Coordinates of N, CA and C in Angstrom, one line a residue:
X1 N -0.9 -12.3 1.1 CA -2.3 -12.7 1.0 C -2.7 -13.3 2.4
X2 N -4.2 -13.4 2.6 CA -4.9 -14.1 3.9 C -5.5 -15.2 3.5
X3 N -5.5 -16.2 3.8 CA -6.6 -17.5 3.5 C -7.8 -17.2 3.1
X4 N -8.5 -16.0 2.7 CA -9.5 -16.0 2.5 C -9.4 -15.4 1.0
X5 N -8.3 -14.7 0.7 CA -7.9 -14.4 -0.2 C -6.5 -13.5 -0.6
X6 N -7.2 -12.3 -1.6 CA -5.9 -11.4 -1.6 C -5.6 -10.5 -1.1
X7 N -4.7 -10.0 -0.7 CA -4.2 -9.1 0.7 C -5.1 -7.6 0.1
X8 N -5.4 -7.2 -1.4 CA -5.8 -6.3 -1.6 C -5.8 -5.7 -3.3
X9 N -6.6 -5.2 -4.1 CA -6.6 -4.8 -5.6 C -5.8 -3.6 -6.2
X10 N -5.3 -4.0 -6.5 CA -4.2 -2.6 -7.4 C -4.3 -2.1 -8.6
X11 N -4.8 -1.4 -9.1 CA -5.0 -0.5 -10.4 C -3.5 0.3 -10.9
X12 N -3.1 -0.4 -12.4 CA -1.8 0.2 -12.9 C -2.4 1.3 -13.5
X13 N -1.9 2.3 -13.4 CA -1.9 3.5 -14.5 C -3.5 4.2 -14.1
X14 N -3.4 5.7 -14.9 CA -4.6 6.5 -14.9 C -4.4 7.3 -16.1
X15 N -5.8 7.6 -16.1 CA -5.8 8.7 -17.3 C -4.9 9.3 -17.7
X16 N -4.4 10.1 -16.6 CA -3.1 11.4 -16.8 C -1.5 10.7 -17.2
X17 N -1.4 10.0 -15.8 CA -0.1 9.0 -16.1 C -0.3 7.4 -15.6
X18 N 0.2 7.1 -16.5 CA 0.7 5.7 -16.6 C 1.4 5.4 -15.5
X19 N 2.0 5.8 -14.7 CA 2.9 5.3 -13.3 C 2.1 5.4 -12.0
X20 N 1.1 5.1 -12.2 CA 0.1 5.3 -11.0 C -1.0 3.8 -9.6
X21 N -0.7 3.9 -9.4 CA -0.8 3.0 -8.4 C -2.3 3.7 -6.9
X22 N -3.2 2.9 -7.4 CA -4.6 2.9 -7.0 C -5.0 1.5 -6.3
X23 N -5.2 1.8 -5.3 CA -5.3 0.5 -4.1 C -6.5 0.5 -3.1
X24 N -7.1 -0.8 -2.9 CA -8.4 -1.4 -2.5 C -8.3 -2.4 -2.0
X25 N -8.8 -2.5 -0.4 CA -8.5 -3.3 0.6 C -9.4 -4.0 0.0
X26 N -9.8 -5.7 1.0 CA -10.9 -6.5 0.8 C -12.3 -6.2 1.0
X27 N -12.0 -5.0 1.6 CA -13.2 -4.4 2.4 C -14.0 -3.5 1.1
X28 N -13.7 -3.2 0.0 CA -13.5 -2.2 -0.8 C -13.3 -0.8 -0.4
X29 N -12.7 -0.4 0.9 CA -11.8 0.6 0.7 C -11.1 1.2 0.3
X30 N -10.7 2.4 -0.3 CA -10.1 2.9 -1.1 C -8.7 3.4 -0.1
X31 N -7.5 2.6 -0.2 CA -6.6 2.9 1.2 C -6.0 3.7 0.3
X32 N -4.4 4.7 1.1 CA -3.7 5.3 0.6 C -2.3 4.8 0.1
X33 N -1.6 3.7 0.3 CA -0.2 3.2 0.2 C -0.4 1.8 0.8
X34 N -0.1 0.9 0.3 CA 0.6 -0.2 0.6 C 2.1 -0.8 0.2
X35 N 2.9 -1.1 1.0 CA 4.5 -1.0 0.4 C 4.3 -2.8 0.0
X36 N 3.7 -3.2 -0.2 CA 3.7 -4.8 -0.3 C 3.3 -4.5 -1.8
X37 N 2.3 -3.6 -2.1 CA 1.3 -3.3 -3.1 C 2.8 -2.6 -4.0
X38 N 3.5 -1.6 -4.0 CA 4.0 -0.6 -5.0 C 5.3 -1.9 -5.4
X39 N 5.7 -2.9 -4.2 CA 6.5 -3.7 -5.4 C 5.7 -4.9 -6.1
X40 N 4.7 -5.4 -5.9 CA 4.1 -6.1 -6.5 C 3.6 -4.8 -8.5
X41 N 3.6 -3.6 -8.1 CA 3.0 -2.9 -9.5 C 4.5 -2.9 -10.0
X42 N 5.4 -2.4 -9.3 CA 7.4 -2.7 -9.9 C 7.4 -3.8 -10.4
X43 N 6.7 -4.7 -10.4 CA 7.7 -6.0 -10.9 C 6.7 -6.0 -12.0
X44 N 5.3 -5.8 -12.2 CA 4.3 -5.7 -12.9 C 4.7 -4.5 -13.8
X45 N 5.1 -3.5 -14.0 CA 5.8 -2.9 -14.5 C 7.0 -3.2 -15.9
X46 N 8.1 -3.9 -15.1 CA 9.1 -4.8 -15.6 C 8.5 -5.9 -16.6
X47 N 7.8 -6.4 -15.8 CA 7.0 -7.3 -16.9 C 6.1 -6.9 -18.1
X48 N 5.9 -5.8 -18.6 CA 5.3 -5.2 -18.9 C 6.0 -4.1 -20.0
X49 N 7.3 -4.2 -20.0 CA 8.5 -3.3 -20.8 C 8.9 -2.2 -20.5
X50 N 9.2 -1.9 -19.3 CA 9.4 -1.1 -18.4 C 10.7 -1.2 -17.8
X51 N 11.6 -0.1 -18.7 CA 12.9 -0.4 -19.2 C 14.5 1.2 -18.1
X52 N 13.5 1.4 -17.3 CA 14.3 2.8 -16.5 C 14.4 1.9 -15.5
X53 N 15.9 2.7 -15.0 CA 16.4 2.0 -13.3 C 15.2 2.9 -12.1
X54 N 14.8 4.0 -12.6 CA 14.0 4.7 -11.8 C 12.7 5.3 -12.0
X55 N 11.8 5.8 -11.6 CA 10.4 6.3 -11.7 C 9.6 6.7 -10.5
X56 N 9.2 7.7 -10.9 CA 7.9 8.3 -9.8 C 6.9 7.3 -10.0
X57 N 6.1 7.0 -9.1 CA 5.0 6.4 -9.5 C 3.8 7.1 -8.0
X58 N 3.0 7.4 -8.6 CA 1.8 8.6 -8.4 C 1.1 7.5 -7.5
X59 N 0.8 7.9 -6.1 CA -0.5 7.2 -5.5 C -0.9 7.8 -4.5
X60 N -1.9 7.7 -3.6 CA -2.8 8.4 -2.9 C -2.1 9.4 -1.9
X61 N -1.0 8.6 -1.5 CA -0.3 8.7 -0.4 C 1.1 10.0 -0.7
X62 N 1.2 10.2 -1.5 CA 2.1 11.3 -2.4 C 2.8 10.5 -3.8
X63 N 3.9 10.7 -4.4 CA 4.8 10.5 -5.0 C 6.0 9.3 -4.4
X64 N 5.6 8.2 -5.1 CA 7.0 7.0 -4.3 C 8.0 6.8 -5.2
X65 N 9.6 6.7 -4.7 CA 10.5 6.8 -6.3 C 10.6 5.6 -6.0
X66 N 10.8 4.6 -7.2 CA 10.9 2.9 -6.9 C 12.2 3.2 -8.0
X67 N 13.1 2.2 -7.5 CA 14.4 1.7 -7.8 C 14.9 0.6 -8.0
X68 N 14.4 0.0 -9.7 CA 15.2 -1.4 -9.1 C 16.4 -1.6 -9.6
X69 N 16.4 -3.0 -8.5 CA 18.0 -2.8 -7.9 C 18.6 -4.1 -8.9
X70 N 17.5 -4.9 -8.7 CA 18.3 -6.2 -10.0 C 16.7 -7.0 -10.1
X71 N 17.3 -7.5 -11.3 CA 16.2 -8.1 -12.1 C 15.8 -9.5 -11.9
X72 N 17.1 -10.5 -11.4 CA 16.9 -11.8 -11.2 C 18.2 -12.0 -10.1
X73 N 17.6 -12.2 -9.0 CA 16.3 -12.1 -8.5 C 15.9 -10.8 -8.4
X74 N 14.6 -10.8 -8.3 CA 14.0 -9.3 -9.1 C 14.2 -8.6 -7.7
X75 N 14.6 -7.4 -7.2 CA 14.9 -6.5 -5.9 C 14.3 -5.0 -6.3
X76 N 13.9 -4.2 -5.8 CA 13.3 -2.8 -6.0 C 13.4 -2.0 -4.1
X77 N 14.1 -1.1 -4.8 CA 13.8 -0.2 -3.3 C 13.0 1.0 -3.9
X78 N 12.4 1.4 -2.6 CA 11.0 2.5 -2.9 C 11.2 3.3 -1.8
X79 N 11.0 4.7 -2.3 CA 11.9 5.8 -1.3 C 9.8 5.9 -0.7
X80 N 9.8 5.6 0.6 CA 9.0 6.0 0.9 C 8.0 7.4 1.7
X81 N 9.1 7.8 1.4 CA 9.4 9.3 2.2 C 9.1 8.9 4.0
X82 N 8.4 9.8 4.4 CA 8.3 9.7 6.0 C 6.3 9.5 6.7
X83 N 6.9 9.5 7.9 CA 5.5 9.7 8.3 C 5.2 11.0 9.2
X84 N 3.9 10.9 9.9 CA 3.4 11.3 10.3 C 2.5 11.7 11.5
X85 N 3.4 12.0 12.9 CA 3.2 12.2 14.3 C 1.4 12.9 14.4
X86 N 0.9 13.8 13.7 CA -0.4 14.2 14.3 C -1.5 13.6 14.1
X87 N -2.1 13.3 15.2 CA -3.3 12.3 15.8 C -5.0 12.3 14.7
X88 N -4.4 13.8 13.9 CA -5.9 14.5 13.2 C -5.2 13.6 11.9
X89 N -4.2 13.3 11.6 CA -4.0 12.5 10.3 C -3.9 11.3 10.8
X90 N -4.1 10.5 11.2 CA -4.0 9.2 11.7 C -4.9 8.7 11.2
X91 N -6.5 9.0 11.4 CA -7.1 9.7 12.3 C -6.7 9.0 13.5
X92 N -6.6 10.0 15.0 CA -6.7 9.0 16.7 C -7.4 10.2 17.4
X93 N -8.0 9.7 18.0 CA -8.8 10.8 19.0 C -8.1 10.8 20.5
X94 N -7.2 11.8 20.4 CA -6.6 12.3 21.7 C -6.2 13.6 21.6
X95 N -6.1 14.1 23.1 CA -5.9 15.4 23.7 C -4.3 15.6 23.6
X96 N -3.2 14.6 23.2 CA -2.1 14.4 23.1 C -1.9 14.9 21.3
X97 N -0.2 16.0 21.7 CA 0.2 15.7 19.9 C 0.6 15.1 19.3
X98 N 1.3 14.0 20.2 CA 1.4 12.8 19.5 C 1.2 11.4 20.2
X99 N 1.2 10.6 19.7 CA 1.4 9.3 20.3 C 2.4 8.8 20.8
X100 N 3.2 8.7 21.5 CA 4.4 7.9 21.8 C 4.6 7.2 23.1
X101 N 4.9 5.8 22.9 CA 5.0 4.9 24.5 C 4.2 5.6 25.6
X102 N 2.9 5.1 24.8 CA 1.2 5.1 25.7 C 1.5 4.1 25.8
X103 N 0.3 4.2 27.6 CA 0.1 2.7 28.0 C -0.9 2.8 27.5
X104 N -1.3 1.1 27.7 CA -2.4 0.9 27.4 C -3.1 -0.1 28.6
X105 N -4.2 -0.3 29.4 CA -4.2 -1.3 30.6 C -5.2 -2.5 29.8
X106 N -4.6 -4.1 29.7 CA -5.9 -4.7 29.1 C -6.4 -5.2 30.2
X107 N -7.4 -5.9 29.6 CA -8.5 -6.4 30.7 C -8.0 -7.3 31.8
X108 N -6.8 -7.8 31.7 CA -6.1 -8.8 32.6 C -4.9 -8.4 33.7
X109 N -5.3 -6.8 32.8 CA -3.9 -5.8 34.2 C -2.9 -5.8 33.4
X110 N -2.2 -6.1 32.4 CA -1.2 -6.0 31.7 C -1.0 -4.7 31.1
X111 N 0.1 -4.1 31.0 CA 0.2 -2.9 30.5 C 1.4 -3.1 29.6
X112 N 0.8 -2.6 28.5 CA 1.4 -2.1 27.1 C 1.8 -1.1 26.8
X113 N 2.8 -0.8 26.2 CA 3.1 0.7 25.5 C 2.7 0.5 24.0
X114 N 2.2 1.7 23.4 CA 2.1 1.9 21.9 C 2.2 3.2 21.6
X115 N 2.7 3.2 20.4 CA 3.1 4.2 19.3 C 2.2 4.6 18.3
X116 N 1.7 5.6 17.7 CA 0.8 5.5 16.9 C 1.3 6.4 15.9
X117 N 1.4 6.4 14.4 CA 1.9 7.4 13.6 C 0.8 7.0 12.5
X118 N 1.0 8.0 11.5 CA 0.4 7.6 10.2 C 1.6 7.7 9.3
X119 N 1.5 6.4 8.5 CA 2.6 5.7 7.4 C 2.1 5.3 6.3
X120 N 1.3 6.0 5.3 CA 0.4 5.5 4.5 C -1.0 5.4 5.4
X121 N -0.8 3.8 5.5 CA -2.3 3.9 6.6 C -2.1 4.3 8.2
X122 N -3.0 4.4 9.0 CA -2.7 4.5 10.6 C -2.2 3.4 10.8
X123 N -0.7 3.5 11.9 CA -0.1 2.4 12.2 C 0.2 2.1 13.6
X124 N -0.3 1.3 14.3 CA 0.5 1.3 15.9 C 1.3 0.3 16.0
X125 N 2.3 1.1 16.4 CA 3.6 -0.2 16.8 C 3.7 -0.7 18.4
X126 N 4.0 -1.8 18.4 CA 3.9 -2.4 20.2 C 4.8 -3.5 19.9
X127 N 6.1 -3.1 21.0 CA 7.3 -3.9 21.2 C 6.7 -5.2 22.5
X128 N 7.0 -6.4 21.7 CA 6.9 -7.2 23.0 C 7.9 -7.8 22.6
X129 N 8.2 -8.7 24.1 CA 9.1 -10.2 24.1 C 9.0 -11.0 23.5
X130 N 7.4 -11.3 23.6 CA 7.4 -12.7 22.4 C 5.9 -12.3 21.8
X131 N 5.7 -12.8 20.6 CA 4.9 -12.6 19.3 C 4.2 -14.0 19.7
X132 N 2.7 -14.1 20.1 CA 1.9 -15.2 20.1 C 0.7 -14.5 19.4
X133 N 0.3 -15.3 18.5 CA -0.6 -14.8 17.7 C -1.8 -14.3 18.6
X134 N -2.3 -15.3 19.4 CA -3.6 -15.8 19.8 C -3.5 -14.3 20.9
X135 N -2.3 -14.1 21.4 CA -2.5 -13.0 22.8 C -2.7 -11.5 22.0
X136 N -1.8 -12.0 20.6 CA -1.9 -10.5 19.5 C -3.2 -10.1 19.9
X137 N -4.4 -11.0 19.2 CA -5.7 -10.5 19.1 C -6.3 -10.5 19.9
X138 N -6.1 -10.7 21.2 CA -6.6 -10.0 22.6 C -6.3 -8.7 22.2
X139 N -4.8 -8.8 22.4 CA -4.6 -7.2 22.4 C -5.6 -6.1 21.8
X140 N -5.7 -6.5 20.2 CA -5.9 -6.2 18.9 C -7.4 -5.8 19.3
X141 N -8.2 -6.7 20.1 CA -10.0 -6.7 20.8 C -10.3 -5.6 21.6
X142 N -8.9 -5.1 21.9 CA -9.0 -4.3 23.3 C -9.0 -3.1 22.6
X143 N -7.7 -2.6 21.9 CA -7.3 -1.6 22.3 C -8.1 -0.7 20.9
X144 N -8.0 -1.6 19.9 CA -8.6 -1.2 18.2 C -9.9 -0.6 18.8
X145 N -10.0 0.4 19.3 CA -11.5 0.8 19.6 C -12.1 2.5 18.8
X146 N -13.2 2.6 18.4 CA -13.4 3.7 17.3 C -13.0 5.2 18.4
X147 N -13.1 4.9 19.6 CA -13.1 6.1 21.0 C -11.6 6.8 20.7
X148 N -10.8 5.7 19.7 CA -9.3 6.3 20.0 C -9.1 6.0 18.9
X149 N -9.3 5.1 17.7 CA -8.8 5.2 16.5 C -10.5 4.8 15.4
X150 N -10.9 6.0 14.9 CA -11.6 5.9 14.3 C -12.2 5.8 13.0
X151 N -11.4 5.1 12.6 CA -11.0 4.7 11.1 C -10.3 3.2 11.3
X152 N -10.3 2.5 12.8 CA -9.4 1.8 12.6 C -7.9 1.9 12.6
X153 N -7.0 1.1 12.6 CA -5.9 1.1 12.7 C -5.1 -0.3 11.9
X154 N -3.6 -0.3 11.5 CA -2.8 -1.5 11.7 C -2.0 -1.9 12.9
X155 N -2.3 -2.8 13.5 CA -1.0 -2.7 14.3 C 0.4 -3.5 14.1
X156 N 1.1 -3.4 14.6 CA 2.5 -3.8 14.6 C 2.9 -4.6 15.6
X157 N 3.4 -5.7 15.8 CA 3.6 -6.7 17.1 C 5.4 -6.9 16.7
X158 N 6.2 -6.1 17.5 CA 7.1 -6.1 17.2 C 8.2 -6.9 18.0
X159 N 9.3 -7.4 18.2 CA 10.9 -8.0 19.0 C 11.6 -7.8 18.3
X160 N 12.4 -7.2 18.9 CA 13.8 -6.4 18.8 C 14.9 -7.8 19.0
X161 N 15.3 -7.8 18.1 CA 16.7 -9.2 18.2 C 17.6 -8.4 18.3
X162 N 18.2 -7.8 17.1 CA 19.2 -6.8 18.0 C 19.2 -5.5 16.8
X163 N 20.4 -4.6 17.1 CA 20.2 -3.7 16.5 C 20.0 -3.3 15.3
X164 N 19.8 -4.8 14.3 CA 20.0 -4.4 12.7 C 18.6 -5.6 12.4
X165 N 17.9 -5.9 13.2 CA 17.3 -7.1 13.4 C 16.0 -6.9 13.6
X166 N 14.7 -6.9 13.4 CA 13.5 -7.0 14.1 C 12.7 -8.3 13.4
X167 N 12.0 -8.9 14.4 CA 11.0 -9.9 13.8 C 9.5 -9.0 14.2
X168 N 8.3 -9.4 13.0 CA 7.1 -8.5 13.0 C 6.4 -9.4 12.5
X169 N 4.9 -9.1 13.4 CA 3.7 -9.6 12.9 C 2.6 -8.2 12.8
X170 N 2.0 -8.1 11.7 CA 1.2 -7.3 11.5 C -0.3 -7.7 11.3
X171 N -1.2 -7.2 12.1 CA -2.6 -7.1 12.1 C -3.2 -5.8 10.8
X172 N -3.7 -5.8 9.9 CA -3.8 -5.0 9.0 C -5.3 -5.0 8.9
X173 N -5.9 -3.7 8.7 CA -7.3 -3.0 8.8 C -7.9 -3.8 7.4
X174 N -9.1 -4.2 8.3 CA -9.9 -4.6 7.1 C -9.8 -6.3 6.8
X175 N -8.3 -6.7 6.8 CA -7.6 -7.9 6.8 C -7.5 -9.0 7.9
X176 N -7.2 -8.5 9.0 CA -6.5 -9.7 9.8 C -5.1 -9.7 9.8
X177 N -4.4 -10.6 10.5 CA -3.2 -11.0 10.2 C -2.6 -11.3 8.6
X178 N -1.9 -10.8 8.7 CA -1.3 -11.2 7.2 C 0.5 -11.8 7.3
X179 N 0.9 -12.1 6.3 CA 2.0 -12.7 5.9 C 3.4 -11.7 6.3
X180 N 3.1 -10.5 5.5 CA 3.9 -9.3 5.6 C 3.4 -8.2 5.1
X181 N 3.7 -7.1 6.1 CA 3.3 -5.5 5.8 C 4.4 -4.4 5.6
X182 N 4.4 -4.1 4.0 CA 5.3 -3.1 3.8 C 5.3 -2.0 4.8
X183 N 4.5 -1.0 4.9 CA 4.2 0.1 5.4 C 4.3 -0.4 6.8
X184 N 3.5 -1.3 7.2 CA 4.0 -1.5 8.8 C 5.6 -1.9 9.1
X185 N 6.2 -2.6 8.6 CA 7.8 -2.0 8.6 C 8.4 -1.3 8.5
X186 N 7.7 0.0 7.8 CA 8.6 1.0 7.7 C 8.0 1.8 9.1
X187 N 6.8 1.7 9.4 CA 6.3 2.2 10.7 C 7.1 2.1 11.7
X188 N 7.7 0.5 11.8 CA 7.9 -0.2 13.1 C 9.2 0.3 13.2
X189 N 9.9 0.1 12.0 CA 11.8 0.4 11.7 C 11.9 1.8 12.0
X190 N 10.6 2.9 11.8 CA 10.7 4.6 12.3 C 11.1 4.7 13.7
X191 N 9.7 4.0 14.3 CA 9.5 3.9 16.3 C 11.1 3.2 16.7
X192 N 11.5 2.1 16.0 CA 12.5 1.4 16.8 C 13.9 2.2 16.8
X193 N 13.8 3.0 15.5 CA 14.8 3.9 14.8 C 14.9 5.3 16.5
X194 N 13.9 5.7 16.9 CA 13.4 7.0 17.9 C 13.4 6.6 18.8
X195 N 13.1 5.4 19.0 CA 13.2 4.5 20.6 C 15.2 4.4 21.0
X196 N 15.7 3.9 19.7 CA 17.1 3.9 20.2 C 17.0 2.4 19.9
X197 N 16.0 1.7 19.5 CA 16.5 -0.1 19.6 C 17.2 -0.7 18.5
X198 N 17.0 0.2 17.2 CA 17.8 -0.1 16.6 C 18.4 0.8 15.7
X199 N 19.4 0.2 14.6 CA 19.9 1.4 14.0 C 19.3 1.9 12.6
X200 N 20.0 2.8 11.7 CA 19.0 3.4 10.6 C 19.1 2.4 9.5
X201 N 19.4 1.0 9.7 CA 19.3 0.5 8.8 C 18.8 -0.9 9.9
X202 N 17.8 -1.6 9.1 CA 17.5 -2.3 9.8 C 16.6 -3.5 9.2
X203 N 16.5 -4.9 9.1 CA 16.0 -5.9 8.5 C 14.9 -6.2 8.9
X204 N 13.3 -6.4 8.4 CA 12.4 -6.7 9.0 C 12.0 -8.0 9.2
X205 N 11.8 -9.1 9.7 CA 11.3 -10.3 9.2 C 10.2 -10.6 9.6
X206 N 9.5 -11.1 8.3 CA 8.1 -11.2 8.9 C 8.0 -12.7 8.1
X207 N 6.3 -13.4 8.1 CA 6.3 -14.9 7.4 C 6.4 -15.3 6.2
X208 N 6.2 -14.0 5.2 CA 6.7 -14.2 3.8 C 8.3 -13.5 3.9
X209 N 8.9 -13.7 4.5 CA 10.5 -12.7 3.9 C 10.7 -11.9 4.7
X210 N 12.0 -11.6 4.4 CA 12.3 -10.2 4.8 C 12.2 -8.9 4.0
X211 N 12.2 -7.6 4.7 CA 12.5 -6.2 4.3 C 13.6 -5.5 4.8
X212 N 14.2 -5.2 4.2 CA 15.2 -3.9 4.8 C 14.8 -2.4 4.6
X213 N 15.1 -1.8 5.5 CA 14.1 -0.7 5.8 C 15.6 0.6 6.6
X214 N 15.7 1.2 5.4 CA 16.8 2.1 5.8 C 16.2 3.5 5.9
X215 N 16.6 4.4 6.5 CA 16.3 5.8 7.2 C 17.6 6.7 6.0
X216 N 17.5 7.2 5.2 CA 18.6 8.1 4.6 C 18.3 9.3 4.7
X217 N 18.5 10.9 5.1 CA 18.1 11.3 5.3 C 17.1 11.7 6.2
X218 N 15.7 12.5 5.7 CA 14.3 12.1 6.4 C 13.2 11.4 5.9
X219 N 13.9 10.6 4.6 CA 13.1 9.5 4.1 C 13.5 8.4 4.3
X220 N 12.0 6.9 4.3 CA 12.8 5.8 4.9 C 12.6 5.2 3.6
X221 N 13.5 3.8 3.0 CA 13.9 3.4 2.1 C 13.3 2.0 2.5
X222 N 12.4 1.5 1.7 CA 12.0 0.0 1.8 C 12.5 -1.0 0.8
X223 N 13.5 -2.0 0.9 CA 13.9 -3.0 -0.3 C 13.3 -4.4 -0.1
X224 N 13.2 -5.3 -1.0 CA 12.3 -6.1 -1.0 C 11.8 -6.6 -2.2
X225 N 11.3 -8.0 -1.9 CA 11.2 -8.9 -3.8 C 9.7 -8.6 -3.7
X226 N 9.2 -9.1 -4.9 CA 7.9 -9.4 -5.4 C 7.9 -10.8 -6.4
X227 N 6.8 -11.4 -6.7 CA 6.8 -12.9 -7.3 C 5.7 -13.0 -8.2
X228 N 5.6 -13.2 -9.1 CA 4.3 -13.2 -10.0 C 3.4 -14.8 -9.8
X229 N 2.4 -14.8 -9.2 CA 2.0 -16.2 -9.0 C 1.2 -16.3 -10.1
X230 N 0.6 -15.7 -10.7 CA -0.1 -16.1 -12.1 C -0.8 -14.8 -12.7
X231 N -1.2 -15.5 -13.8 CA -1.9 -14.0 -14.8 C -3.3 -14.3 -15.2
X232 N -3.9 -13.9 -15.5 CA -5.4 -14.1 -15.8 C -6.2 -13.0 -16.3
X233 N -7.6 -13.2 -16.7 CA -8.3 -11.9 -17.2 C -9.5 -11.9 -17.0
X234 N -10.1 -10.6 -16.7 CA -11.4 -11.0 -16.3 C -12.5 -9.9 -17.5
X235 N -13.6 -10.4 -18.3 CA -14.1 -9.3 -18.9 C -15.0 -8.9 -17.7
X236 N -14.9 -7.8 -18.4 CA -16.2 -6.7 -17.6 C -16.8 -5.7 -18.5
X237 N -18.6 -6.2 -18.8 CA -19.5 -5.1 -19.4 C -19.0 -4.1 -19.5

């Protein structure tokens, strides 16, 4: 979540099937995947009489298999399949076919590399030394421009501890900074995975928790809790 509210609205089920997962930033955009979002509907699920170790569950972004792994404390991994290098699905506006360790020059002469893939939503990943918030959103002022990402973007503010290891702060479209981003870990754990920094299995930590974020195959595997902070109901005409 963000201090202003909730990180974003999830719709269980649809007409056709019941295992379907429909997602809506604060902005009321209608996004494709959020990995924060599919274990929050897993544990919503469970709670709910939802009695299989496994399931499809249908959402914008293709088909995600969710797995859970134990009940108390509640764990689910979700095969997220992969992503996706071309700049026309991002959307990014370049003459390049893909993104990878671009500079970037900010206004103070500093040069940056970033990565850009699409992972559910458009994601840029950028390794630094140290994670200050306040320099993030310089960054974030500069480079988030519609000339090169025109839909916007997430970004990723990544350090590499060591090879099984990353700490992350994610800037998320529409949001701000937030707590923790599913899909931007699996973004960041892909780049770090191709960069060489770390290996195919790999722990995310961000300010709510951690994620583990495994590569099997050419799908990547996201594990990770969810928590029910309360229940409520709202009528609507």
């Amino acid at each position: 979540s963000t201090a202003s509210g909730a990180d974003g609205l999830v719709t269980a089920g649809g007409k056709e099937n019941k295992y379907q997962m429909t997602l809506y930033d604060p902005s009321g955009y209608r996004d494709k995947m959020c990995g924060n979002a599919i274990r929050c509907l897993s544990l919503y699920y469970v709670k709910h009489g939802f009695d299989k170790d496994e399931v499809e569950i249908h959402t914008d972004d293709g088909l995600k298999i969710i797995k859970i792994v134990s009940l108390d404390p509640f764990q689910v991994k979700v095969n997220m399949q992969s992503f996706d290098w071309d700049p026309i699905k991002i959307p990014a506006i370049t003459t390049l076919s893909k993104i990878h360790n671009e500079k970037f020059i900010l206004n103070n002469g500093l040069i940056i590399n970033y990565s850009a893939i699409k992972f559910g939503p458009a994601h840029v990943v950028i390794f630094l030394d140290q994670i200050d918030e306040k320099k993030l959103l310089e960054i974030v002022s500069q480079i988030n421009k519609p000339s090169l990402f025109p839909e916007e973007a997430c970004y990723n503010f990544a350090k590499i501890i060591d090879r099984h290891n990353i700490e992350l702060k994610t800037w998320e479209r529409g949001i701000g900074f937030t707590l923790a981003c599913g899909t931007g870990s699996c973004a960041t754990a892909a780049i770090s995975l191709i960069d060489d920094l770390t290996d195919n299995k790999v722990n995310v930590h961000q300010a709510l928790g951690t994620l583990t974020i495994e590569k099997i195959d050419d799908s990547y595997h996201m594990q990770g809790t969810a928590a029910y902070v309360y229940t409520g109901e709202i009528c609507i005409d």
